[in-house]
mmCIF file of C-alpha atoms and ligand atoms in Angstrom:
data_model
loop_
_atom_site.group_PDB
_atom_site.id
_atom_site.type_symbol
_atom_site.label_atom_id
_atom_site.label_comp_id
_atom_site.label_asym_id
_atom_site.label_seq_id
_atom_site.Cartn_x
_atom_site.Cartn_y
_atom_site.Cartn_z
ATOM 1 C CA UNK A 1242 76.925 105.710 114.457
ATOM 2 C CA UNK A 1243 80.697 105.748 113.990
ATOM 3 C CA UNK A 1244 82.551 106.481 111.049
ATOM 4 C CA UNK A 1245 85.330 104.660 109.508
ATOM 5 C CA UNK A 1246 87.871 105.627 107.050
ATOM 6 C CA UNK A 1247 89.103 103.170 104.729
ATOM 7 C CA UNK A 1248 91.380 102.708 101.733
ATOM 8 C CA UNK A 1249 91.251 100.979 98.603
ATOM 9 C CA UNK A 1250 94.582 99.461 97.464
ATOM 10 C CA UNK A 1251 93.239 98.463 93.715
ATOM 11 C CA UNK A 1252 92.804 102.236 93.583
ATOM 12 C CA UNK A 1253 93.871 104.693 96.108
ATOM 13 C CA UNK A 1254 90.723 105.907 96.962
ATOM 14 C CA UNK A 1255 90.049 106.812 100.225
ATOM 15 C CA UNK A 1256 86.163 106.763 101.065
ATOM 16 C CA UNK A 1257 84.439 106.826 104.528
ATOM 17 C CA UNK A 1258 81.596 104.411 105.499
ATOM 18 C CA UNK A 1259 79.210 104.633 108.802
ATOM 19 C CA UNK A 1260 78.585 101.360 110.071
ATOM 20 C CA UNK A 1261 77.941 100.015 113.533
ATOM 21 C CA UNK A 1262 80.958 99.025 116.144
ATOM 22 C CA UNK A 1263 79.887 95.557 115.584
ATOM 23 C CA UNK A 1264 80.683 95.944 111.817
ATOM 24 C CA UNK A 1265 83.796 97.882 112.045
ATOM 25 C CA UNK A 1266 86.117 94.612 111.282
ATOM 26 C CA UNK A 1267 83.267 93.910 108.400
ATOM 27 C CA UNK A 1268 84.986 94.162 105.154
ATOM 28 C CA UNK A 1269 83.835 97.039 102.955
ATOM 29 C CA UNK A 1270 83.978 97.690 99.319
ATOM 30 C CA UNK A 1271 85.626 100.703 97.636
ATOM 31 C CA UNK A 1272 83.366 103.205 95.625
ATOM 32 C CA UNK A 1273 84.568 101.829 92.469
ATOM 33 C CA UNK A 1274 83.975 98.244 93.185
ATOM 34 C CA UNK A 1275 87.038 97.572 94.912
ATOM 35 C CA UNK A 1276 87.565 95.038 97.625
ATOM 36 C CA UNK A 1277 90.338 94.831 97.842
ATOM 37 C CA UNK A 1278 90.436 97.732 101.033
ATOM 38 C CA UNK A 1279 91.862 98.507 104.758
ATOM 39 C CA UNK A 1280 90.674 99.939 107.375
ATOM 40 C CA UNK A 1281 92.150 103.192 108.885
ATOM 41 C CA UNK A 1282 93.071 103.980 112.161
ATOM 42 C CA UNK A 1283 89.853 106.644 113.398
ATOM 43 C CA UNK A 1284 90.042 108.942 116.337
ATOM 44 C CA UNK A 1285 88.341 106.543 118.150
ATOM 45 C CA UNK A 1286 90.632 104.871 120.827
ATOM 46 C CA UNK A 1287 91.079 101.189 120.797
ATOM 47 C CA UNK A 1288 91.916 99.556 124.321
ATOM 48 C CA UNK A 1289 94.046 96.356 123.477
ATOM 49 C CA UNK A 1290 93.584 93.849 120.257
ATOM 50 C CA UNK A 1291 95.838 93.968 118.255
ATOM 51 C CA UNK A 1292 99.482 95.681 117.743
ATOM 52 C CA UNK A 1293 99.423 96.984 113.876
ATOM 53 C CA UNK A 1294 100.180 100.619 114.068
ATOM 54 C CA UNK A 1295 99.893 103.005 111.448
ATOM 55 C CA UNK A 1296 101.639 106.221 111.179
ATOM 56 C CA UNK A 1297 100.435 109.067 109.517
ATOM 57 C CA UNK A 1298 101.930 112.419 108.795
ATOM 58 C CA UNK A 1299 100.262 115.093 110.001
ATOM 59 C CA UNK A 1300 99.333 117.458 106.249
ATOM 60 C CA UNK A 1301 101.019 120.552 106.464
ATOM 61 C CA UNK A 1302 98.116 123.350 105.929
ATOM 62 C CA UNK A 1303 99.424 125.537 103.206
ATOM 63 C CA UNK A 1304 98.364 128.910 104.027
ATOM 64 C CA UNK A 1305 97.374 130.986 100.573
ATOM 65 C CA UNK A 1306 97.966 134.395 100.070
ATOM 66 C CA UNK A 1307 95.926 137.075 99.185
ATOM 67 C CA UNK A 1308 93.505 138.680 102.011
ATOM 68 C CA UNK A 1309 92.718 142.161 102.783
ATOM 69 C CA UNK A 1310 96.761 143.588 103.149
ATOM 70 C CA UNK A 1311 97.996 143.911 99.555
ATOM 71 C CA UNK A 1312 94.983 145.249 98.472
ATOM 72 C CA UNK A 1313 95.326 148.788 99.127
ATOM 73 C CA UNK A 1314 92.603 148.140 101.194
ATOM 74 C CA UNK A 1315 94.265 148.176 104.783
ATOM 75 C CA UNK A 1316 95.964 151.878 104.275
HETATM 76 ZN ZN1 ZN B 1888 89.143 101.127 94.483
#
């Protein structure tokens, strides 16, 4: 079953949901109680309908420090 990412705009909150295809236009509620929600663009490809497009940035990965060189341990 295919999952959909949607987002609350009372709240923020973004929350996923598995529902069926036929569903995926149903209108779903936000964890808190919300309904006031939209529906996210998935990685699943959607031939035609309509034209709304979404961009999102892609999240920079911060890479954290420490690992094995600084230790002492790779001398
Ligand atoms: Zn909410």
């Amino acid at each position: 079953m295919p999952r959909y990412d949607f987002r609350c705009r009372s709240c923020g909150a973004t929350f996923e949901l598995r529902r069926a295809m036929a569903q995926a236009n149903d209108p779903a509620v936000c964890p808190q109680g919300h309904a006031d929600t939209v529906k996210l663009l998935s990685t699943v490809a959607v031939t035609g309908g309509s034209a709304a497009s979404a961009q999102a940035a892609p999240a920079p990965s911060s890479g954290g420090g420490g690992g094995c060189c600084g230790g002492g341990c790779c001398g």
